[in-house]
């Protein structure tokens, strides 16, 4: 007779270091230390070129003088940093051949996962997901999005996320009363309570990532971060930025894989975007594992590159199927498969017609979508107007929530159509951030949507709204 699975399970192949030997990890840390002075200086120099508002009169002269002095100092620091970078760069490039494309932060020893789900004694359990693009780029690049100070923003985001890691009013694993009719959406000013899985995009800055990890690992559970294949890749392509993905789970993670998209253009050429797939154990059913699959991604950004995004969508669907087939044991009960992230296309613009009709939407269910260029009446755009990010309303979660509840506020604070096209009436905005889901064919467990949320909790900290999904998984009666 087969013994029941352990709880919590061992993380298996997930080891904290992305390198197979401590010596390689130490050499990689040394290479990063040698590169950091030149990297930091170049980052600050890049920020000097970002557009900004100029004060008038004598204040402009004073600001120009300070900027000139800062520029001179940065150039001197660059001269100091370059000799250190010369041995550091080839060492860093060489070590990428042995690096696993993500870091794993296990929770502390005192961590306790939720009690395992054991149907049919507990016939239903709800799972809460959150996806958010944080625009945590290196400071120089972040200036171009009107969002500087990535380190400070990472600390502030951590404080906001902590409020969503508390148990919900239905308990840590409980559900609200069963929904009636179609799924409902809500615009809220806080992070949904009782989060189980958090997927973040554009966490490119490693120092910012570590601040988020230090918050999420002890308060939620295991974290995957510093995701991406760096260095010289096939093509050849030089990847200096990672994929920007971070995944945290309240449930034990069993396995994870990252695959990098083979093609990129323009501003995405230096980034290692791709698909991060993870398997979590959720409970035990008749001595078998109950598992869930998460697929986190961030697609190609330039709006006009629809055919390239379609290729990435096709790839990630194949990769998701492959990962699930490789990870699943023959008797596993699959509770859900969730694909989430910033897909960089909307469901309202004719410019994105090719992506809107992709087979993704026949393989995964999008609860916000009624059809091609038809959205649920409660669905909301998730990308904010860059020019309005510093406005007092856009920096206040409650004020922004109230503004987006009105047509006038949506037209003012949500980004308009790409290439300056006409806004539809009523204007719901451009929804670039998705959480889609599916069950497993002939599985004993069935997922359904309890609620979708659009959150302004990160107002002033990023140029996106956070999107939440609450799934109710149950055994069909």
Short mmCIF file of C-alpha atoms in Angstrom, two decimals:
data_model
loop_
_atom_site.label_atom_id
_atom_site.label_comp_id
_atom_site.label_asym_id
_atom_site.label_seq_id
_atom_site.Cartn_x
_atom_site.Cartn_y
_atom_site.Cartn_z
CA UNK A 1 0.00 0.00 0.00
CA UNK A 2 1.37 3.42 -1.01
CA UNK A 3 2.12 5.74 1.90
CA UNK A 4 0.39 9.15 1.84
CA UNK A 5 2.48 12.15 0.71
CA UNK A 6 4.42 14.10 3.33
CA UNK A 7 3.21 17.53 4.45
CA UNK A 8 4.87 19.89 3.96
CA UNK A 9 6.69 18.13 1.10
CA UNK A 10 10.39 18.51 0.46
CA UNK A 11 11.20 21.10 -2.26
CA UNK A 12 12.96 18.39 -4.27
CA UNK A 13 15.23 19.86 -6.93
CA UNK A 14 14.76 23.42 -5.69
CA UNK A 15 17.99 24.46 -3.98
CA UNK A 16 18.64 28.05 -2.80
CA UNK A 17 21.76 28.67 -4.91
CA UNK A 18 21.39 28.93 -8.68
CA UNK A 19 24.82 27.28 -9.02
CA UNK A 20 25.63 23.58 -8.59
CA UNK A 21 28.73 24.28 -6.43
CA UNK A 22 29.43 26.87 -3.68
CA UNK A 23 32.69 27.90 -5.38
CA UNK A 24 30.80 28.96 -8.51
CA UNK A 25 28.35 30.92 -6.37
CA UNK A 26 31.23 32.70 -4.62
CA UNK A 27 32.88 33.57 -7.95
CA UNK A 28 29.57 34.92 -9.25
CA UNK A 29 29.21 37.15 -6.18
CA UNK A 30 32.77 38.40 -6.72
CA UNK A 31 32.03 39.18 -10.39
CA UNK A 32 28.95 41.17 -9.41
CA UNK A 33 30.94 43.13 -6.82
CA UNK A 34 33.55 44.03 -9.44
CA UNK A 35 30.87 45.13 -11.90
CA UNK A 36 28.74 47.09 -9.45
CA UNK A 37 30.66 50.45 -9.35
CA UNK A 38 30.61 50.80 -13.15
CA UNK A 39 27.01 49.52 -13.35
CA UNK A 40 25.80 51.98 -10.72
CA UNK A 41 27.59 54.92 -12.35
CA UNK A 42 26.25 54.11 -15.83
CA UNK A 43 22.78 53.74 -14.36
CA UNK A 44 22.99 57.21 -12.79
CA UNK A 45 24.34 58.71 -16.03
CA UNK A 46 21.44 57.20 -17.94
CA UNK A 47 19.02 58.83 -15.50
CA UNK A 48 20.50 62.24 -16.36
CA UNK A 49 19.10 61.89 -19.89
CA UNK A 50 15.53 61.21 -18.77
CA UNK A 51 13.04 64.02 -19.56
CA UNK A 52 12.00 66.11 -16.57
CA UNK A 53 10.22 69.34 -15.78
CA UNK A 54 12.58 72.33 -15.61
CA UNK A 55 12.04 75.14 -13.08
CA UNK A 56 12.05 78.67 -14.42
CA UNK A 57 14.27 81.70 -13.82
CA UNK A 58 17.26 81.55 -11.47
CA UNK A 59 16.15 78.18 -10.12
CA UNK A 60 16.79 76.69 -13.56
CA UNK A 61 20.36 78.04 -13.54
CA UNK A 62 20.94 76.62 -10.06
CA UNK A 63 19.53 73.21 -11.08
CA UNK A 64 21.66 73.20 -14.24
CA UNK A 65 24.80 73.95 -12.22
CA UNK A 66 24.07 71.10 -9.80
CA UNK A 67 23.37 68.74 -12.68
CA UNK A 68 26.66 69.70 -14.34
CA UNK A 69 28.61 69.07 -11.13
CA UNK A 70 26.86 65.71 -10.64
CA UNK A 71 27.64 64.73 -14.24
CA UNK A 72 31.32 65.53 -13.78
CA UNK A 73 31.46 63.52 -10.55
CA UNK A 74 29.76 60.54 -12.22
CA UNK A 75 32.26 60.59 -15.09
CA UNK A 76 35.11 60.52 -12.57
CA UNK A 77 33.48 57.59 -10.74
CA UNK A 78 33.11 55.76 -14.06
CA UNK A 79 36.85 56.09 -14.66
CA UNK A 80 37.44 54.50 -11.25
CA UNK A 81 34.91 51.72 -11.82
CA UNK A 82 36.00 50.63 -15.31
CA UNK A 83 39.28 48.95 -14.23
CA UNK A 84 37.30 46.80 -11.80
CA UNK A 85 34.72 45.93 -14.46
CA UNK A 86 37.30 44.74 -16.98
CA UNK A 87 38.03 41.44 -15.15
CA UNK A 88 34.51 41.26 -13.68
CA UNK A 89 32.62 41.20 -17.00
CA UNK A 90 34.33 38.18 -18.63
CA UNK A 91 34.12 36.28 -15.31
CA UNK A 92 30.40 37.07 -15.05
CA UNK A 93 29.75 36.05 -18.67
CA UNK A 94 31.64 32.77 -18.24
CA UNK A 95 29.73 31.77 -15.10
CA UNK A 96 26.32 32.11 -16.78
CA UNK A 97 26.92 28.72 -18.44
CA UNK A 98 26.50 27.03 -15.01
CA UNK A 99 23.74 29.25 -13.64
CA UNK A 100 20.19 27.94 -13.20
CA UNK A 101 17.88 30.69 -14.53
CA UNK A 102 16.34 31.63 -11.17
CA UNK A 103 17.09 31.89 -7.45
CA UNK A 104 15.00 30.07 -4.85
CA UNK A 105 14.47 31.57 -1.42
CA UNK A 106 13.08 28.95 0.98
CA UNK A 107 10.91 30.17 3.84
CA UNK A 108 12.44 30.35 7.31
CA UNK A 109 12.51 27.27 9.56
CA UNK A 110 9.58 28.60 11.59
CA UNK A 111 7.34 28.82 8.48
CA UNK A 112 4.15 26.82 8.51
CA UNK A 113 2.18 26.31 5.28
CA UNK A 114 -1.61 26.18 5.37
CA UNK A 115 -3.14 22.93 6.52
CA UNK A 116 -3.30 20.56 3.55
CA UNK A 117 -6.57 20.54 1.67
CA UNK A 118 -8.22 17.16 2.26
CA UNK A 119 -11.42 16.70 0.29
CA UNK A 120 -14.05 15.40 0.62
CA UNK A 121 -13.82 16.24 4.35
CA UNK A 122 -13.26 19.83 3.15
CA UNK A 123 -15.16 19.79 -0.17
CA UNK A 124 -14.18 23.31 -1.29
CA UNK A 125 -11.14 25.53 -0.95
CA UNK A 126 -10.44 28.97 -2.39
CA UNK A 127 -7.11 30.21 -3.74
CA UNK A 128 -6.22 33.87 -4.22
CA UNK A 129 -3.80 35.14 -6.90
CA UNK A 130 -2.28 38.58 -7.48
CA UNK A 131 -0.40 39.89 -10.52
CA UNK A 132 1.31 43.29 -10.67
CA UNK A 133 3.85 45.01 -12.92
CA UNK A 134 6.06 47.07 -10.56
CA UNK A 135 8.37 48.87 -13.02
CA UNK A 136 11.31 48.20 -10.69
CA UNK A 137 13.94 48.93 -13.31
CA UNK A 138 17.45 50.16 -12.59
CA UNK A 139 16.98 53.78 -11.48
CA UNK A 140 18.27 55.29 -14.72
CA UNK A 141 15.74 53.40 -16.83
CA UNK A 142 12.94 53.92 -14.30
CA UNK A 143 13.25 57.69 -14.77
CA UNK A 144 11.98 57.29 -18.33
CA UNK A 145 8.70 55.85 -16.97
CA UNK A 146 8.38 58.79 -14.54
CA UNK A 147 9.00 56.31 -11.69
CA UNK A 148 12.44 56.87 -10.13
CA UNK A 149 13.77 55.59 -6.77
CA UNK A 150 13.30 51.85 -7.34
CA UNK A 151 14.75 50.91 -3.92
CA UNK A 152 12.36 53.15 -2.01
CA UNK A 153 9.42 51.99 -4.11
CA UNK A 154 10.34 48.35 -3.43
CA UNK A 155 10.19 49.02 0.32
CA UNK A 156 6.82 50.75 -0.07
CA UNK A 157 5.45 47.92 -2.24
CA UNK A 158 6.55 45.43 0.44
CA UNK A 159 4.57 47.34 3.07
CA UNK A 160 1.48 47.34 0.83
CA UNK A 161 1.76 43.62 0.05
CA UNK A 162 1.99 42.77 3.74
CA UNK A 163 -1.61 43.88 4.16
CA UNK A 164 -2.67 41.27 1.59
CA UNK A 165 -0.81 38.45 3.30
CA UNK A 166 -3.15 38.48 6.28
CA UNK A 167 -5.96 35.93 6.28
CA UNK A 168 -9.17 37.03 4.57
CA UNK A 169 -12.43 37.53 6.43
CA UNK A 170 -13.40 33.99 5.37
CA UNK A 171 -10.29 32.52 6.98
CA UNK A 172 -6.93 31.58 5.53
CA UNK A 173 -8.36 28.94 3.23
CA UNK A 174 -12.12 29.43 3.38
CA UNK A 175 -14.49 30.73 0.71
CA UNK A 176 -17.29 33.23 0.66
CA UNK A 177 -20.84 32.04 0.04
CA UNK A 178 -21.13 30.37 -3.42
CA UNK A 179 -21.35 32.89 -6.30
CA UNK A 180 -24.56 33.09 -8.32
CA UNK A 181 -24.44 33.71 -12.06
CA UNK A 182 -21.45 35.24 -13.88
CA UNK A 183 -18.22 36.14 -12.06
CA UNK A 184 -18.09 39.61 -10.59
CA UNK A 185 -15.35 42.22 -10.59
CA UNK A 186 -14.51 44.87 -8.04
CA UNK A 187 -12.37 48.01 -8.00
CA UNK A 188 -10.66 48.25 -4.59
CA UNK A 189 -8.10 50.53 -2.94
CA UNK A 190 -6.35 47.76 -0.97
CA UNK A 191 -4.57 44.53 -1.80
CA UNK A 192 -6.98 41.56 -1.58
CA UNK A 193 -6.65 39.84 1.78
CA UNK A 194 -5.53 36.25 2.13
CA UNK A 195 -3.22 36.07 -0.91
CA UNK A 196 -1.87 32.61 -1.75
CA UNK A 197 0.20 33.33 -4.87
CA UNK A 198 1.89 36.59 -5.92
CA UNK A 199 3.36 37.06 -9.40
CA UNK A 200 5.30 40.29 -10.02
CA UNK A 201 6.72 41.59 -13.27
CA UNK A 202 9.46 44.11 -14.10
CA UNK A 203 11.43 43.37 -10.94
CA UNK A 204 14.62 43.90 -12.94
CA UNK A 205 16.65 45.58 -10.22
CA UNK A 206 18.24 42.89 -8.04
CA UNK A 207 18.53 45.12 -4.97
CA UNK A 208 14.81 45.89 -5.22
CA UNK A 209 14.08 42.17 -5.70
CA UNK A 210 15.94 41.27 -2.52
CA UNK A 211 13.89 43.79 -0.54
CA UNK A 212 10.69 42.18 -1.81
CA UNK A 213 12.02 38.69 -1.05
CA UNK A 214 12.89 39.68 2.53
CA UNK A 215 9.23 40.65 2.99
CA UNK A 216 7.54 37.81 1.12
CA UNK A 217 9.56 34.75 2.23
CA UNK A 218 8.88 35.04 6.00
CA UNK A 219 5.30 36.29 5.59
CA UNK A 220 4.06 34.19 2.67
CA UNK A 221 6.41 31.33 1.78
CA UNK A 222 8.93 30.21 -0.86
CA UNK A 223 9.99 32.78 -3.50
CA UNK A 224 11.48 32.45 -6.99
CA UNK A 225 13.36 35.58 -8.12
CA UNK A 226 16.32 36.89 -10.16
CA UNK A 227 14.76 35.03 -13.07
CA UNK A 228 16.38 34.88 -16.51
CA UNK A 229 19.19 33.58 -18.68
CA UNK A 230 21.96 36.18 -18.69
CA UNK A 231 25.05 36.72 -20.81
CA UNK A 232 25.61 35.54 -24.38
CA UNK A 233 22.70 33.51 -25.70
CA UNK A 234 22.03 31.80 -29.01
CA UNK A 235 21.65 34.25 -31.86
CA UNK A 236 24.00 35.59 -30.62
CA UNK A 237 22.20 37.87 -28.15
CA UNK A 238 23.65 39.62 -25.12
CA UNK A 239 21.23 39.58 -22.16
CA UNK A 240 22.12 42.10 -19.46
CA UNK A 241 18.68 42.19 -17.77
CA UNK A 242 16.74 39.20 -16.47
CA UNK A 243 13.11 38.35 -17.10
CA UNK A 244 11.92 40.60 -14.26
CA UNK A 245 9.63 37.90 -12.83
CA UNK A 246 9.12 37.10 -9.14
CA UNK A 247 6.78 34.40 -7.83
CA UNK A 248 5.87 33.85 -4.18
CA UNK A 249 3.63 31.08 -2.83
CA UNK A 250 1.85 30.34 0.43
CA UNK A 251 1.95 26.64 -0.51
CA UNK A 252 5.08 24.46 -0.85
CA UNK A 253 6.71 24.54 -4.29
CA UNK A 254 7.74 21.18 -5.74
CA UNK A 255 9.35 22.12 -9.04
CA UNK A 256 10.08 25.17 -11.22
CA UNK A 257 11.43 25.84 -14.73
CA UNK A 258 12.17 29.02 -16.67
CA UNK A 259 12.34 29.15 -20.46
CA UNK A 260 13.50 32.26 -22.30
CA UNK A 261 11.80 33.55 -25.46
CA UNK A 262 14.24 33.18 -28.37
CA UNK A 263 13.43 36.47 -30.13
CA UNK A 264 13.25 40.08 -28.92
CA UNK A 265 13.53 43.50 -30.50
CA UNK A 266 14.15 47.14 -29.62
CA UNK A 267 13.98 47.94 -25.87
CA UNK A 268 13.32 44.28 -25.02
CA UNK A 269 16.45 42.99 -26.79
CA UNK A 270 18.64 43.14 -23.66
CA UNK A 271 16.03 41.51 -21.37
CA UNK A 272 15.57 37.76 -20.88
CA UNK A 273 11.78 37.59 -20.96
CA UNK A 274 10.14 34.19 -20.93
CA UNK A 275 7.88 31.83 -18.98
CA UNK A 276 8.39 30.85 -15.34
CA UNK A 277 6.42 27.69 -14.51
CA UNK A 278 6.00 26.28 -11.01
CA UNK A 279 4.18 23.37 -9.39
CA UNK A 280 2.73 23.75 -5.89
CA UNK A 281 1.29 21.05 -3.63
CA UNK A 282 -2.05 22.09 -2.19
CA UNK A 283 -3.28 19.05 -0.30
CA UNK A 284 -4.01 15.32 -0.34
CA UNK A 285 -6.94 13.43 -1.88
CA UNK A 286 -7.27 9.68 -1.11
CA UNK A 287 -3.51 9.41 -0.57
CA UNK A 288 -2.72 11.31 -3.79
CA UNK A 289 -1.16 14.74 -4.19
CA UNK A 290 -3.37 17.71 -5.01
CA UNK A 291 -1.27 20.07 -7.11
CA UNK A 292 -1.66 23.40 -8.85
CA UNK A 293 0.34 24.88 -11.73
CA UNK A 294 1.37 28.52 -12.12
CA UNK A 295 2.76 30.03 -15.32
CA UNK A 296 4.08 33.59 -14.99
CA UNK A 297 5.17 35.69 -17.95
CA UNK A 298 5.79 39.15 -19.37
CA UNK A 299 5.48 39.42 -23.15
CA UNK A 300 7.28 41.64 -25.66
CA UNK A 301 6.51 45.31 -25.02
CA UNK A 302 6.56 47.38 -28.28
CA UNK A 303 2.91 47.79 -29.26
CA UNK A 304 3.47 47.38 -33.01
CA UNK A 305 5.15 43.95 -32.70
CA UNK A 306 1.98 41.86 -32.58
CA UNK A 307 3.32 38.95 -34.69
CA UNK A 308 6.25 38.53 -32.29
CA UNK A 309 3.90 38.48 -29.28
CA UNK A 310 1.79 35.81 -31.02
CA UNK A 311 4.90 33.65 -31.46
CA UNK A 312 5.64 34.06 -27.75
CA UNK A 313 2.05 33.11 -26.85
CA UNK A 314 2.29 29.94 -28.96
CA UNK A 315 5.63 29.05 -27.35
CA UNK A 316 4.42 29.56 -23.80
CA UNK A 317 1.33 27.42 -24.37
CA UNK A 318 3.57 24.57 -25.59
CA UNK A 319 5.99 25.11 -22.68
CA UNK A 320 3.12 25.11 -20.15
CA UNK A 321 1.81 21.79 -21.51
CA UNK A 322 5.31 20.31 -21.46
CA UNK A 323 6.00 21.43 -17.88
CA UNK A 324 2.71 20.04 -16.59
CA UNK A 325 3.24 16.72 -18.34
CA UNK A 326 6.78 16.40 -16.94
CA UNK A 327 5.78 17.42 -13.38
CA UNK A 328 2.56 15.49 -12.94
CA UNK A 329 2.56 12.04 -11.39
CA UNK A 330 0.07 9.61 -12.87
CA UNK A 331 -2.28 9.80 -9.89
CA UNK A 332 -2.01 13.55 -9.14
CA UNK A 333 -5.26 15.49 -8.73
CA UNK A 334 -4.84 18.86 -10.50
CA UNK A 335 -6.78 21.70 -8.88
CA UNK A 336 -5.94 24.42 -11.41
CA UNK A 337 -3.51 25.72 -13.98
CA UNK A 338 -3.16 29.52 -13.91
CA UNK A 339 -1.40 31.68 -16.50
CA UNK A 340 -0.83 35.25 -15.36
CA UNK A 341 1.27 38.32 -16.06
CA UNK A 342 1.64 41.37 -18.29
CA UNK A 343 0.82 40.26 -21.85
CA UNK A 344 1.32 43.75 -23.34
CA UNK A 345 -1.80 43.70 -25.51
CA UNK A 346 -5.37 44.72 -24.79
CA UNK A 347 -8.80 43.51 -25.84
CA UNK A 348 -10.06 46.83 -27.21
CA UNK A 349 -7.52 48.06 -29.83
CA UNK A 350 -7.66 47.02 -33.49
CA UNK A 351 -3.83 47.19 -33.43
CA UNK A 352 -3.88 44.00 -31.32
CA UNK A 353 -6.39 42.02 -33.43
CA UNK A 354 -3.96 39.15 -34.01
CA UNK A 355 -3.24 38.62 -30.30
CA UNK A 356 -6.93 38.98 -29.36
CA UNK A 357 -7.82 35.95 -31.51
CA UNK A 358 -4.95 33.75 -30.35
CA UNK A 359 -5.64 30.16 -29.28
CA UNK A 360 -4.61 31.18 -25.73
CA UNK A 361 -8.24 32.11 -25.12
CA UNK A 362 -9.51 28.68 -26.16
CA UNK A 363 -7.02 26.90 -23.86
CA UNK A 364 -7.33 29.19 -20.79
CA UNK A 365 -10.37 31.08 -19.53
CA UNK A 366 -10.14 34.86 -19.14
CA UNK A 367 -12.90 35.87 -16.70
CA UNK A 368 -12.76 39.53 -17.83
CA UNK A 369 -13.37 38.73 -21.49
CA UNK A 370 -16.68 38.15 -23.26
CA UNK A 371 -15.11 37.75 -26.71
CA UNK A 372 -12.83 39.47 -29.19
CA UNK A 373 -12.86 43.20 -28.30
CA UNK A 374 -15.74 42.59 -25.90
CA UNK A 375 -15.08 42.96 -22.17
CA UNK A 376 -17.15 42.36 -19.07
CA UNK A 377 -18.84 45.66 -18.08
CA UNK A 378 -16.88 45.64 -14.80
CA UNK A 379 -13.47 44.98 -16.45
CA UNK A 380 -10.97 47.82 -16.21
CA UNK A 381 -7.80 48.91 -17.96
CA UNK A 382 -4.63 48.24 -15.98
CA UNK A 383 -2.11 50.66 -17.52
CA UNK A 384 -2.03 54.24 -16.22
CA UNK A 385 -1.18 57.40 -18.12
CA UNK A 386 2.56 58.06 -17.61
CA UNK A 387 2.09 61.83 -17.71
CA UNK A 388 -0.37 61.68 -14.77
CA UNK A 389 1.65 59.43 -12.43
CA UNK A 390 2.87 62.33 -10.26
CA UNK A 391 -0.61 63.85 -9.91
CA UNK A 392 -1.92 63.79 -6.34
CA UNK A 393 -4.95 61.69 -7.31
CA UNK A 394 -2.80 59.07 -9.09
CA UNK A 395 -0.61 58.78 -5.95
CA UNK A 396 -3.50 58.07 -3.56
CA UNK A 397 -5.06 54.59 -3.61
CA UNK A 398 -8.46 55.79 -2.38
CA UNK A 399 -8.59 58.92 -4.56
CA UNK A 400 -7.54 56.94 -7.64
CA UNK A 401 -10.15 54.28 -6.89
CA UNK A 402 -12.87 56.93 -6.74
CA UNK A 403 -11.61 58.58 -9.93
CA UNK A 404 -11.54 55.31 -11.90
CA UNK A 405 -15.10 54.60 -10.84
CA UNK A 406 -16.19 57.44 -13.16
CA UNK A 407 -15.89 57.78 -16.94
CA UNK A 408 -14.16 61.16 -16.63
CA UNK A 409 -11.53 59.76 -14.27
CA UNK A 410 -10.84 56.74 -16.50
CA UNK A 411 -10.26 59.03 -19.47
CA UNK A 412 -7.87 61.16 -17.45
CA UNK A 413 -5.81 58.60 -15.51
CA UNK A 414 -5.87 55.47 -17.65
CA UNK A 415 -3.59 55.27 -20.70
CA UNK A 416 -5.24 55.92 -24.05
CA UNK A 417 -5.17 53.68 -27.15
CA UNK A 418 -1.78 53.00 -28.76
CA UNK A 419 -0.69 55.52 -31.42
CA UNK A 420 -3.28 58.04 -30.19
CA UNK A 421 -6.37 56.25 -31.53
CA UNK A 422 -9.92 57.15 -30.54
CA UNK A 423 -11.23 56.02 -27.17
CA UNK A 424 -14.28 53.79 -27.11
CA UNK A 425 -17.42 54.90 -25.29
CA UNK A 426 -17.68 54.11 -22.47
CA UNK A 427 -13.89 54.04 -21.94
CA UNK A 428 -12.78 51.10 -19.77
CA UNK A 429 -9.06 51.50 -20.45
CA UNK A 430 -6.49 49.08 -21.84
CA UNK A 431 -6.20 45.82 -19.88
CA UNK A 432 -2.65 44.54 -20.36
CA UNK A 433 -2.46 42.44 -17.17
CA UNK A 434 -4.20 39.06 -17.22
CA UNK A 435 -4.98 36.18 -14.87
CA UNK A 436 -6.37 33.22 -16.83
CA UNK A 437 -7.12 29.72 -15.59
CA UNK A 438 -8.24 26.23 -16.52
CA UNK A 439 -8.96 22.90 -14.86
CA UNK A 440 -7.64 19.50 -15.91
CA UNK A 441 -9.75 17.31 -18.24
CA UNK A 442 -11.63 14.56 -16.40
CA UNK A 443 -10.11 15.71 -13.09
CA UNK A 444 -11.94 15.14 -9.78
CA UNK A 445 -11.54 18.85 -8.96
CA UNK A 446 -13.15 21.79 -10.75
CA UNK A 447 -12.15 25.51 -10.51
CA UNK A 448 -14.55 28.42 -10.91
CA UNK A 449 -14.14 32.17 -10.46
CA UNK A 450 -15.36 33.70 -7.24
CA UNK A 451 -14.14 37.26 -7.82
CA UNK A 452 -11.81 39.41 -9.94
CA UNK A 453 -10.31 42.54 -8.40
CA UNK A 454 -8.59 45.61 -9.82
CA UNK A 455 -6.54 47.25 -7.08
CA UNK A 456 -5.22 50.81 -6.81
CA UNK A 457 -3.22 49.87 -3.68
CA UNK A 458 0.08 50.50 -5.49
CA UNK A 459 -0.89 54.02 -6.62
CA UNK A 460 2.19 56.24 -6.90
CA UNK A 461 4.50 53.18 -6.86
CA UNK A 462 3.98 51.79 -10.38
CA UNK A 463 2.22 52.57 -13.66
CA UNK A 464 -0.10 49.53 -13.52
CA UNK A 465 -3.08 48.47 -11.44
CA UNK A 466 -2.70 45.17 -9.62
CA UNK A 467 -5.08 42.40 -10.71
CA UNK A 468 -6.45 39.76 -8.37
CA UNK A 469 -8.34 36.50 -8.93
CA UNK A 470 -10.05 34.33 -6.35
CA UNK A 471 -10.69 30.76 -7.53
CA UNK A 472 -13.08 28.36 -5.83
CA UNK A 473 -11.99 24.74 -6.36
CA UNK A 474 -14.38 21.95 -5.41
CA UNK A 475 -15.27 18.32 -5.99
CA UNK A 476 -18.25 18.09 -8.35
CA UNK A 477 -21.20 16.63 -6.53
#
